[in-house]
CSV table of C-alpha atoms and ligand atoms in Angstrom, one decimal:
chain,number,residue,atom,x,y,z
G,1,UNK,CA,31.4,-9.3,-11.6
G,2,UNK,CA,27.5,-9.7,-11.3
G,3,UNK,CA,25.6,-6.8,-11.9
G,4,UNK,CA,23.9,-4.6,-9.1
G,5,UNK,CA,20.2,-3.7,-8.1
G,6,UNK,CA,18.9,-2.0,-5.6
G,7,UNK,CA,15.3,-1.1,-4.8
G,8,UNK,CA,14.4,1.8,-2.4
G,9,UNK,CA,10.7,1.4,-1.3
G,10,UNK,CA,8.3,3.9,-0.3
G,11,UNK,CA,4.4,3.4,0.4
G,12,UNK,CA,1.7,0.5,2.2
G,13,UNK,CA,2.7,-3.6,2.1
G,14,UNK,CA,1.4,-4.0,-1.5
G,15,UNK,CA,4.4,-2.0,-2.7
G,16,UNK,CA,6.5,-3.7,0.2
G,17,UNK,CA,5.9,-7.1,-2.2
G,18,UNK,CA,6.0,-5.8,-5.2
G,19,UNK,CA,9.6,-4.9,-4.3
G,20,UNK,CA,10.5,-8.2,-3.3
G,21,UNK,CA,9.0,-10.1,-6.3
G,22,UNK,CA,10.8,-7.7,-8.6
G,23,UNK,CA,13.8,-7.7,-6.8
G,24,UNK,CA,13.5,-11.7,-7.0
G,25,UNK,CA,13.2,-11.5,-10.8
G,26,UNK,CA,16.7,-9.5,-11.0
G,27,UNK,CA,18.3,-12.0,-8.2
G,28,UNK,CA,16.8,-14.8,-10.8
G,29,UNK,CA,18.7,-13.0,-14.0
G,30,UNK,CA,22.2,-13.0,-12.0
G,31,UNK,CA,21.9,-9.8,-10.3
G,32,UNK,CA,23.1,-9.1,-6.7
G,33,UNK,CA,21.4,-7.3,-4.2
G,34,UNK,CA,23.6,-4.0,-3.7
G,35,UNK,CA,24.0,-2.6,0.2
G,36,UNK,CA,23.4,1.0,-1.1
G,37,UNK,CA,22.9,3.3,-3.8
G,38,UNK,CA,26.0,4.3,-4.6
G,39,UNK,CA,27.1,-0.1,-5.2
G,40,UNK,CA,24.6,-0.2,-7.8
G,41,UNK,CA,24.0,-0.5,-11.6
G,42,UNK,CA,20.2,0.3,-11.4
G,43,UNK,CA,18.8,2.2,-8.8
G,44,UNK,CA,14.8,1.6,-9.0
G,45,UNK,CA,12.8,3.9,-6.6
G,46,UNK,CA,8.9,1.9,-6.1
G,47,UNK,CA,7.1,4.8,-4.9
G,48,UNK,CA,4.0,6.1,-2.6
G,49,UNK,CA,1.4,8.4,-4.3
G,50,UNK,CA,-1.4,8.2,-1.4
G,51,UNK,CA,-0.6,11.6,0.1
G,52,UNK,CA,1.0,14.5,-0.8
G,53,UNK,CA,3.5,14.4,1.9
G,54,UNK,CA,4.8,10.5,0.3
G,55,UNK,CA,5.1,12.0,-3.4
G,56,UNK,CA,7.3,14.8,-1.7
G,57,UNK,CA,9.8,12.4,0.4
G,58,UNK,CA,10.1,10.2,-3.0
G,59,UNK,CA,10.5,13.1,-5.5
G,60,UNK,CA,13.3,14.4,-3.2
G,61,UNK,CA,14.8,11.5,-3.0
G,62,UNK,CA,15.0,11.0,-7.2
G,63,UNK,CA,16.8,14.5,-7.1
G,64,UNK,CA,19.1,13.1,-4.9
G,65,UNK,CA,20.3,10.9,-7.1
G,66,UNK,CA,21.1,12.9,-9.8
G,67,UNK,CA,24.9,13.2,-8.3
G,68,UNK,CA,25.2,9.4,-9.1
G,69,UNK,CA,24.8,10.5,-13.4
G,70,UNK,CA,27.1,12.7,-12.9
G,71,UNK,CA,29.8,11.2,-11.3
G,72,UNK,CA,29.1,8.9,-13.9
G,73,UNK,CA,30.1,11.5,-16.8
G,74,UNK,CA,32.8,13.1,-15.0
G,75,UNK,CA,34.7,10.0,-14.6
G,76,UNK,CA,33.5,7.9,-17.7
G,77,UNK,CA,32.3,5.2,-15.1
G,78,UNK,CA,29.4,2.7,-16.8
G,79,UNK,CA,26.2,3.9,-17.1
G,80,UNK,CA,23.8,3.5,-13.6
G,81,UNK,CA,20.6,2.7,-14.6
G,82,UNK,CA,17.7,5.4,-12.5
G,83,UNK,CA,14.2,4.0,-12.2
G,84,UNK,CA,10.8,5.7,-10.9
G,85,UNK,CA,8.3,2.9,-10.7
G,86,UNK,CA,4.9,2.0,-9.0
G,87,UNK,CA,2.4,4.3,-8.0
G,88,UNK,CA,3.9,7.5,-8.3
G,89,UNK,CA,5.0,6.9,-11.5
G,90,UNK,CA,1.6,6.4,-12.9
G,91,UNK,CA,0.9,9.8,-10.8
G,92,UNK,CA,3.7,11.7,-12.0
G,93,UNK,CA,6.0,9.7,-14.2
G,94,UNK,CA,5.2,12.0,-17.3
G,95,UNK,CA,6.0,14.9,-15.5
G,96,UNK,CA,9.0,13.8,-14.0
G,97,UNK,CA,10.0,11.9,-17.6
G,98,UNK,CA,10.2,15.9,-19.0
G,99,UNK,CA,11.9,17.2,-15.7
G,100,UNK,CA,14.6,15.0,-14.6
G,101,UNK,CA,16.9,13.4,-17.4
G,102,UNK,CA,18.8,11.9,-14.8
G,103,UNK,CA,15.8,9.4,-14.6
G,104,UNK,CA,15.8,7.1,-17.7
G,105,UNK,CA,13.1,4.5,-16.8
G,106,UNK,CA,9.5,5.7,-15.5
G,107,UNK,CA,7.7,1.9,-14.9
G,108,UNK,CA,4.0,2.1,-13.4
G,109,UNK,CA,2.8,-0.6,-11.1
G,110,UNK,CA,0.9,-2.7,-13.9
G,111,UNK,CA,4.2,-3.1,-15.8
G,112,UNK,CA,6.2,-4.0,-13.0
G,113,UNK,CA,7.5,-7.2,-14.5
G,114,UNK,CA,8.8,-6.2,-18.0
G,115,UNK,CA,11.3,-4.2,-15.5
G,116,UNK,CA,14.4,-6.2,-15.8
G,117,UNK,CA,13.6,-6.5,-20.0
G,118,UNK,CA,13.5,-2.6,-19.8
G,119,UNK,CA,16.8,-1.8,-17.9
G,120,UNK,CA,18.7,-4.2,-20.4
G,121,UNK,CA,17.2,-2.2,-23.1
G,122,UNK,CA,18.5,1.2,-21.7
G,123,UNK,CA,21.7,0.0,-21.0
G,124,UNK,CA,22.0,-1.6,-24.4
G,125,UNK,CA,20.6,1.3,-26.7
G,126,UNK,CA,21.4,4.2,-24.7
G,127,UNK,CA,17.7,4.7,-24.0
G,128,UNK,CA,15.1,6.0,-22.2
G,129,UNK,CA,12.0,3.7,-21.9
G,130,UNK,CA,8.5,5.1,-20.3
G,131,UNK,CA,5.4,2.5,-19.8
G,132,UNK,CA,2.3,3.4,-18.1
G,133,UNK,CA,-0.1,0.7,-19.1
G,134,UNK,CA,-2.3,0.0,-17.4
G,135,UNK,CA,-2.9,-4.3,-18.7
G,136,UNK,CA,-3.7,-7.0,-16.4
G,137,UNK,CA,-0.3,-8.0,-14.2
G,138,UNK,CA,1.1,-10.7,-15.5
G,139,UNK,CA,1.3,-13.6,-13.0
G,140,UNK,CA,5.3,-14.4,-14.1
G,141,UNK,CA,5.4,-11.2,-11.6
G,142,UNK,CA,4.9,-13.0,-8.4
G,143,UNK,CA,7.1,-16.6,-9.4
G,144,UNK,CA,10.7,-16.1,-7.6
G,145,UNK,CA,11.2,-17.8,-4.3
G,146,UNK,CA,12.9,-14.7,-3.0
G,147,UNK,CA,11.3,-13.5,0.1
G,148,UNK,CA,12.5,-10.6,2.4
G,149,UNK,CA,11.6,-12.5,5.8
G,150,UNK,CA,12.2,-15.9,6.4
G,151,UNK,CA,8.9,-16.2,8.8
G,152,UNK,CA,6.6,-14.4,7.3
G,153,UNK,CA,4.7,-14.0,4.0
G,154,UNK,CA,2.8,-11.6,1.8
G,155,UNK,CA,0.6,-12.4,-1.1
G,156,UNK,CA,-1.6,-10.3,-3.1
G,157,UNK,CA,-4.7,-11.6,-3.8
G,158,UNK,CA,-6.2,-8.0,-5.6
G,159,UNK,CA,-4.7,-5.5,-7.3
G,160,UNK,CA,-6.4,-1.8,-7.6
G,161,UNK,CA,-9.8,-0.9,-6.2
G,162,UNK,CA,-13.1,0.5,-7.6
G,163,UNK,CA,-14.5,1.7,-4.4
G,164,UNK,CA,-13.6,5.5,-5.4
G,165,UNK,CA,-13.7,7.1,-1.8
G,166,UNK,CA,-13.5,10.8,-2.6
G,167,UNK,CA,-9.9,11.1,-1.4
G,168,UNK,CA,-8.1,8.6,-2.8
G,169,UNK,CA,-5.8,8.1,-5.5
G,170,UNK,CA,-5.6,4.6,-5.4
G,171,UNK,CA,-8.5,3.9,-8.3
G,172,UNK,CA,-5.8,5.5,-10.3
G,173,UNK,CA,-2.6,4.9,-10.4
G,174,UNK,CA,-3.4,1.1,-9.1
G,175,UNK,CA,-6.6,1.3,-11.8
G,176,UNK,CA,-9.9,-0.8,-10.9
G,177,UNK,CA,-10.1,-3.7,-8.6
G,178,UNK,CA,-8.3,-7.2,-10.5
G,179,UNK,CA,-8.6,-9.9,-8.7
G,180,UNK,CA,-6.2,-12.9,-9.1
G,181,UNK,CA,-7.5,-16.4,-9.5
G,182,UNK,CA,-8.2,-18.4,-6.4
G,183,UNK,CA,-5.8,-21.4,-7.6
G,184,UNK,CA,-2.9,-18.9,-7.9
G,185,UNK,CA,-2.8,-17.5,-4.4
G,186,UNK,CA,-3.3,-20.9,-3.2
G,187,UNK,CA,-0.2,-22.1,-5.6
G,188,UNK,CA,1.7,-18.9,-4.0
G,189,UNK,CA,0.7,-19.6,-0.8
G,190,UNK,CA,2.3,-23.2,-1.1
G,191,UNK,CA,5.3,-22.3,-2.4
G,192,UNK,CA,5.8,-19.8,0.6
G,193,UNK,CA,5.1,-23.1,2.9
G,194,UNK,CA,7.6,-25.2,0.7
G,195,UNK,CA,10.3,-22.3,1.5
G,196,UNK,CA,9.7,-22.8,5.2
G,197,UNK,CA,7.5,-19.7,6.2
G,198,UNK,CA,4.3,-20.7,8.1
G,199,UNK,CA,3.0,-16.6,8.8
G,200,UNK,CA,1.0,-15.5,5.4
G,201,UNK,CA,-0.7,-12.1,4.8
G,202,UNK,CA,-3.0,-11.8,2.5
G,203,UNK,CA,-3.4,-8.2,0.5
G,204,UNK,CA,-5.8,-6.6,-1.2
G,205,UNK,CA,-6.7,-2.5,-0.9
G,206,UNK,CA,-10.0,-3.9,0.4
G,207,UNK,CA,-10.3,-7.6,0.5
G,208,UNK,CA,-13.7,-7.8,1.2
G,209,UNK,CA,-14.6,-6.6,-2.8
G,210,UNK,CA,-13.1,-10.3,-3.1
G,211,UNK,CA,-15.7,-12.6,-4.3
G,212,UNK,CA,-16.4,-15.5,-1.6
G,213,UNK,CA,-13.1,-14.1,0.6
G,214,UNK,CA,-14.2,-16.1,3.4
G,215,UNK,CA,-14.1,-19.5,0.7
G,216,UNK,CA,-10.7,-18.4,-0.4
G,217,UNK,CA,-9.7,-17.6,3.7
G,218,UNK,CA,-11.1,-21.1,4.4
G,219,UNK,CA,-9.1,-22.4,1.4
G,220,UNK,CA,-5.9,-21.2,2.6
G,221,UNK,CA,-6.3,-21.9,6.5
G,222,UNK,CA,-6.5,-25.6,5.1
G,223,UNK,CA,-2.8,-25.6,3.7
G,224,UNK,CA,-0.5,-27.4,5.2
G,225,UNK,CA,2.0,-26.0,7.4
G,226,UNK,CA,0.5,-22.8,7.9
G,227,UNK,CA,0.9,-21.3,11.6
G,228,UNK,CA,-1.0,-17.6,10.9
G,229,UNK,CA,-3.1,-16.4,8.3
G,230,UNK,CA,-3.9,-12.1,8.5
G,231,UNK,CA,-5.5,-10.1,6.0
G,232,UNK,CA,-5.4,-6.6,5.0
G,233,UNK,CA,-7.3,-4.5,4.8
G,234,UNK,CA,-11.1,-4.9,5.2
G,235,UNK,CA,-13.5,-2.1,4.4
G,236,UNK,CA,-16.5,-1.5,6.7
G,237,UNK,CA,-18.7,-0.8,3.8
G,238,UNK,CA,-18.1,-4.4,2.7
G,239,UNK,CA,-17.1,-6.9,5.4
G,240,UNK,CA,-18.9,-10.2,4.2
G,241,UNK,CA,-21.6,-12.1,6.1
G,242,UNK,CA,-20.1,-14.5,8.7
G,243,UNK,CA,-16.7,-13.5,8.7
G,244,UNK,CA,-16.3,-12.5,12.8
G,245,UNK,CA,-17.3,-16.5,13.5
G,246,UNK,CA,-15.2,-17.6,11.3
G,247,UNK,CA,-12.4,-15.9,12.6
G,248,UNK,CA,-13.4,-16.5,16.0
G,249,UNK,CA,-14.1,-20.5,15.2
G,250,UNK,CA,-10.4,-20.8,13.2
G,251,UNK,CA,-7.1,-21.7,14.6
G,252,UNK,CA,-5.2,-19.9,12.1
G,253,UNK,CA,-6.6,-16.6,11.6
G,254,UNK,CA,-5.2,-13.7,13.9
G,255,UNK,CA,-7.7,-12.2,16.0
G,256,UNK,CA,-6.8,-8.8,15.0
G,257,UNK,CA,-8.2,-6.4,12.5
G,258,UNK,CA,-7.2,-3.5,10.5
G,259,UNK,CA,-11.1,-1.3,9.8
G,260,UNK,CA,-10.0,1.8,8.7
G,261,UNK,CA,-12.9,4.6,10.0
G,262,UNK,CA,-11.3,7.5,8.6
G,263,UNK,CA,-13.7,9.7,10.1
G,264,UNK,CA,-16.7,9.4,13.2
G,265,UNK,CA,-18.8,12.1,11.2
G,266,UNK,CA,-21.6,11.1,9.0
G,267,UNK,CA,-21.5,14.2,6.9
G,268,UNK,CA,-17.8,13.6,6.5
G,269,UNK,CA,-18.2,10.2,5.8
G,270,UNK,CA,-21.0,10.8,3.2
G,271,UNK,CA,-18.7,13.2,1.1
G,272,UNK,CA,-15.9,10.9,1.7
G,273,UNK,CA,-17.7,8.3,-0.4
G,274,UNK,CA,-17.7,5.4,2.2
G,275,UNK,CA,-20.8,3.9,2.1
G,276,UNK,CA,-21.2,3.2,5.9
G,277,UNK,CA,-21.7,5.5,8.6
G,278,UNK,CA,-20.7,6.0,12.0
G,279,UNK,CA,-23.5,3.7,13.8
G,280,UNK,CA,-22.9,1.1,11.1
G,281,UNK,CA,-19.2,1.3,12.0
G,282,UNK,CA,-19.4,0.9,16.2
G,283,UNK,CA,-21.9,-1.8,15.1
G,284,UNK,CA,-19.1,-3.3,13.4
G,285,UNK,CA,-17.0,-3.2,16.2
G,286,UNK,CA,-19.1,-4.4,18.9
G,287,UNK,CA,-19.9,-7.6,17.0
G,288,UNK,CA,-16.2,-7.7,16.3
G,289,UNK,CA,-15.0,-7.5,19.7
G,290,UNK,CA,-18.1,-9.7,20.9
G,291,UNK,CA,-17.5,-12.7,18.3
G,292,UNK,CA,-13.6,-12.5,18.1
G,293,UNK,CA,-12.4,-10.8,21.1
G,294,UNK,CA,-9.9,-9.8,18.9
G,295,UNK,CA,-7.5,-6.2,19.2
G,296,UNK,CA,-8.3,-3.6,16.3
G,297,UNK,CA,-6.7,-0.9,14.6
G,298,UNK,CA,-8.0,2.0,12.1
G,299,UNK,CA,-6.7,4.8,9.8
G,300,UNK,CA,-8.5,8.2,10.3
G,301,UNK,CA,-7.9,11.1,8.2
G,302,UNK,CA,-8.0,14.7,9.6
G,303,UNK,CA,-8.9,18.0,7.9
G,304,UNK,CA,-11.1,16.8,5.4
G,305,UNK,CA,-12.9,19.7,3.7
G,306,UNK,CA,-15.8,21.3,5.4
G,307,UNK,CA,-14.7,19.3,8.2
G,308,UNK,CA,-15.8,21.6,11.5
G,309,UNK,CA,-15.1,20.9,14.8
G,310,UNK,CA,-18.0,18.7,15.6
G,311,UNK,CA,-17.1,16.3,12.8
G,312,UNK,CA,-13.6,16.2,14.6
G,313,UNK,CA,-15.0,16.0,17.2
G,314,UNK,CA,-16.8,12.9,16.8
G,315,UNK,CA,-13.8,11.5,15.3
G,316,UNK,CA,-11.8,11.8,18.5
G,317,UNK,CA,-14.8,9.9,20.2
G,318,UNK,CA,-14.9,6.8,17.9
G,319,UNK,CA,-11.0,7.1,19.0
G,320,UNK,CA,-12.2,7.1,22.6
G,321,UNK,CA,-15.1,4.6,22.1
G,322,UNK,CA,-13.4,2.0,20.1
G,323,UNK,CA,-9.7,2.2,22.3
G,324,UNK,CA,-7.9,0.7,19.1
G,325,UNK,CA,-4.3,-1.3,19.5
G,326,UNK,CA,-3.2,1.5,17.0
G,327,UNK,CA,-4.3,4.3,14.7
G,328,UNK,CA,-2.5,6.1,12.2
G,329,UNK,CA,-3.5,9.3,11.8
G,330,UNK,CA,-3.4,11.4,8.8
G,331,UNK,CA,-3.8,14.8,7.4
G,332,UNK,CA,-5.8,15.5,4.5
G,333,UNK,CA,-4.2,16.0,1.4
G,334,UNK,CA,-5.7,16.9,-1.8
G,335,UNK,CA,-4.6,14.0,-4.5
G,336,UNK,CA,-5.2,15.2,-8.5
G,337,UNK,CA,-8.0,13.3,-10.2
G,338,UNK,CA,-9.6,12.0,-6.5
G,339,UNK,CA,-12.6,13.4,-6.6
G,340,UNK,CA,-12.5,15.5,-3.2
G,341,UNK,CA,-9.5,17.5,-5.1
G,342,UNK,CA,-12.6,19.4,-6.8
G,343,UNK,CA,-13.5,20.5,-3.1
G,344,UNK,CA,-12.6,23.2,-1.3
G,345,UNK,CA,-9.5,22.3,1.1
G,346,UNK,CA,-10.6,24.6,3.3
G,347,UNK,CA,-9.4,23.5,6.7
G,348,UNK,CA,-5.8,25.3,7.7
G,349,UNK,CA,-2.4,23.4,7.9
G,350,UNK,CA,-2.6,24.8,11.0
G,351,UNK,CA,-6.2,23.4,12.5
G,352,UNK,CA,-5.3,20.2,10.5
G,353,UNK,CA,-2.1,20.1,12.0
G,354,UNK,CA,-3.9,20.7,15.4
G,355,UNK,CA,-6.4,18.0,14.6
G,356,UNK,CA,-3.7,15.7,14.0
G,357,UNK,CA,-1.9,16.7,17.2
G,358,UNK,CA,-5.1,15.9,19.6
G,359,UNK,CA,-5.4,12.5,18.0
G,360,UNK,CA,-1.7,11.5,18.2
G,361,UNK,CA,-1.8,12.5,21.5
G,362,UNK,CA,-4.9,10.5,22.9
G,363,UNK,CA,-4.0,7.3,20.9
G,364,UNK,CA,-0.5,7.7,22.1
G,365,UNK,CA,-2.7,7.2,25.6
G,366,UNK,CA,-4.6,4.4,24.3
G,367,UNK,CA,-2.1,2.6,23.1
G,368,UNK,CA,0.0,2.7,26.2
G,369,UNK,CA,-2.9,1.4,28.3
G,370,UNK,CA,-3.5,-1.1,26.4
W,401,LIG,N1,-7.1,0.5,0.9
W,401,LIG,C1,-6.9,1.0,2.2
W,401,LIG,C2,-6.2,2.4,2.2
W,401,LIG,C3,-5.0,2.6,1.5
W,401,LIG,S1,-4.4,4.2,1.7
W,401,LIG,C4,-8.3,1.2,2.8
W,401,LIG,O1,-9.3,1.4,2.2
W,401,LIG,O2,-8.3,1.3,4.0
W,401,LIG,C5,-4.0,4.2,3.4
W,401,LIG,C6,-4.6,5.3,4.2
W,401,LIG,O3,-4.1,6.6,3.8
W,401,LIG,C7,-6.1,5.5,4.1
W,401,LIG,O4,-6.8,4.6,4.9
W,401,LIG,C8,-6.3,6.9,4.5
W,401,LIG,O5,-6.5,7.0,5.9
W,401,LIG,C9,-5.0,7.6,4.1
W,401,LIG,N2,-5.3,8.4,2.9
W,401,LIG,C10,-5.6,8.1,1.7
W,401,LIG,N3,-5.8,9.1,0.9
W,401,LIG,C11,-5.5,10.2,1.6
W,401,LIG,C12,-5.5,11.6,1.4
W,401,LIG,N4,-5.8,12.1,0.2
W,401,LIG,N5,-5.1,12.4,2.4
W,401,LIG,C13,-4.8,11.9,3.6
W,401,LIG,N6,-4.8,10.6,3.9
W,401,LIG,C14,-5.2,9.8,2.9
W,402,LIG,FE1,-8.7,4.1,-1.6
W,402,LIG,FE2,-11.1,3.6,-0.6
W,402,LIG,FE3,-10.0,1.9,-2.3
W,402,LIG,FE4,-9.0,2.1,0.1
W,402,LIG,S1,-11.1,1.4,-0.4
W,402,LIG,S2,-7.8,2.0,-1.8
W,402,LIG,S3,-9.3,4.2,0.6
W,402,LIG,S4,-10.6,3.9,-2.8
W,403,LIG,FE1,0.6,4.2,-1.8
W,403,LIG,FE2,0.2,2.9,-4.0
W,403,LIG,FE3,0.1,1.7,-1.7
W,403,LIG,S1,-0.5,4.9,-3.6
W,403,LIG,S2,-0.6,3.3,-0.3
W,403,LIG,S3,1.9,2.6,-2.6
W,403,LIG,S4,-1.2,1.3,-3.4
């Protein structure tokens, strides 16, 4: 009988395909996709560390797979292999290495493909293996042909960030901005094509730190047999020269756009680490909507420290202003080693919660109008 895998995903796109590749380097060794948990010889959970509220859902879930060990013991069935990888295991993995024994591979997102190498090891030598290095990926990650949808694509062209806004934890447990070669995400891009998928998204955390994006955009939109290129995301700070006319002048590119605001308030914005402000932003937009006449959605966090009602205030009115396709809302969380963790958190779970209520509410509107 093949052997089992299954891979239970928390957290944005990136980990979405980092999922997929891996789970295409098991399918590649024999392994069999299993329906659930319980079919399974390794259980791998690829987690989310970007708010508090996603390291919560995942650790609970890890507990809750402690019945599977011992069910395991009680009936001398073979040995399940339990897995804590990506983010949150760079985050947390030691931690949870001394805490749960139940867990007997912690795997953070850099290591990703000595996975399958690893979970032979700790079935073979009754092991417990722990790697948080933090190397260049190795591009064997990304080389199965397994894809999750048969229509549509994702391929990474960046790996970390180096921006450093104040809140996030990204910088770390993803480490500074890589960048993979031009000629490979063209390669990967082909093969997608050769399996019959004409819809490619291209990820990075912010794809404008890319050098010469637009070249490797205009690279890509000249492959043939692709139907729609997208991109995610693009920071304000950074969006490169040119690149509203030449989405408006391709055929390719979707005329939509993901430019995250966070918040409308300069002061916010300033502590928050940016590096645009809120006239910069609308600017932005109105060029955006001018050039491309393209749709538009954001990510705006709530509740940032210090953050009084007029900041929220002019928050809700880039909300109002801007009339994005969609918005996800968040409330601040404090993440260890972001640099905002050193700040106060002084606005209540209840204002934030608030906050988060009034925004939901009016893009709920929005969104219906549109
Ligand atoms: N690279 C992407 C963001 C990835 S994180 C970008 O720069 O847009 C996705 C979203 O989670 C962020 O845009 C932000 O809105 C939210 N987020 C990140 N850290 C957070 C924190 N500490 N508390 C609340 N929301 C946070
Ligand atoms: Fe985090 Fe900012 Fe980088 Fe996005 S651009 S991943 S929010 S540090
Ligand atoms: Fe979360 Fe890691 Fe993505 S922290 S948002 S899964 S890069």
């Amino acid at each position: 009988m093949p052997k089992k895998i299954y891979i239970r995903t928390f957290g944005c796109q990136m980990n979405v395909r980092d999922s997929e590749a891996l789970l295409g380097l098991f399918l590649e060794r024999g392994y069999q996709a299993a329906k659930d948990e319980s079919q399974a010889d390794i259980i791998l959970v690829n987690t989310c560390s970007v708010r508090a509220h996603a390291e919560n859902r995942a650790l609970s879930y890890l507990g809750s797979l402690k019945k599977f060990t011992e069910r395991r013991r009680t009936r001398g069935a073979k040995r399940k292999v339990i897995g804590l990888i990506g983010c949150m295991a760079k985050n947390l993995g030691e931690e949870v290495y001394q805490r749960m024994s139940h867990v007997d591979l912690i795997c953070g997102p850099a290591s990703l493909a000595k996975i399958p190498v690893y979970c032979d090891k700790i079935k073979k030598d009754n092991i417990r293996i722990i790697d948080l290095d933090d190397d260049l990926r190795d591009e064997e990650f990304y080389r199965s042909s397994f894809r999750l949808q048969p229509d549509h694509a994702q391929v990474v062209i960046s790996t970390g960030c180096s921006n450093h806004c104040s809140y996030c934890v990204v910088p770390f447990v993803r480490g500074e901005l890589r960048l993979r070669r031009p000629e490979d995400v063209i390669v990967e891009v082909k093969r997608n094509i050769d399996l019959g998928i004409k819809k490619i998204t291209l990820l990075g955390q912010n794809v404008n730190d890319y050098p010469n994006f637009i070249d490797l955009l205009s690279k890509v939109e000249k492959i043939a047999g692709i139907e729609e290129l997208n991109f995610i995301t693009s920071q304000p700070r950074n969006v490169p020269e040119g690149l509203f006319e030449f989405m408006a002048r391709s055929g390719k590119i979707s005329k939509h756009l993901h430019l995250p605001f966070q918040s409308g308030s300069n002061r916010i914005l300033k502590k928050m680490n940016r590096g645009y402000t809120r006239q910069n932003y609308l600017q932005l937009v109105d060029s955006y909507k001018k050039i491309v006449k393209g749709t538009l959605s954001t990510d705006v966090i709530v509740g940032f420290p210090t953050e009084a009602d007029k900041d929220f205030l002019a928050t809700k009115d880039i909300l109002e202003k801007v009339r994005f396709r969609k918005a996800y809302i968040f409330k601040y969380s404090p993440r260890p080693r972001a640099k905002s963790s050193k700040m106060v958190d002084d606005v209540s779970d209840e204002l934030k919660v608030k906050r988060h209520k009034i925004l939901l509410d009016l893009q709920k509107k929005i969104s219906l109008n549109k």
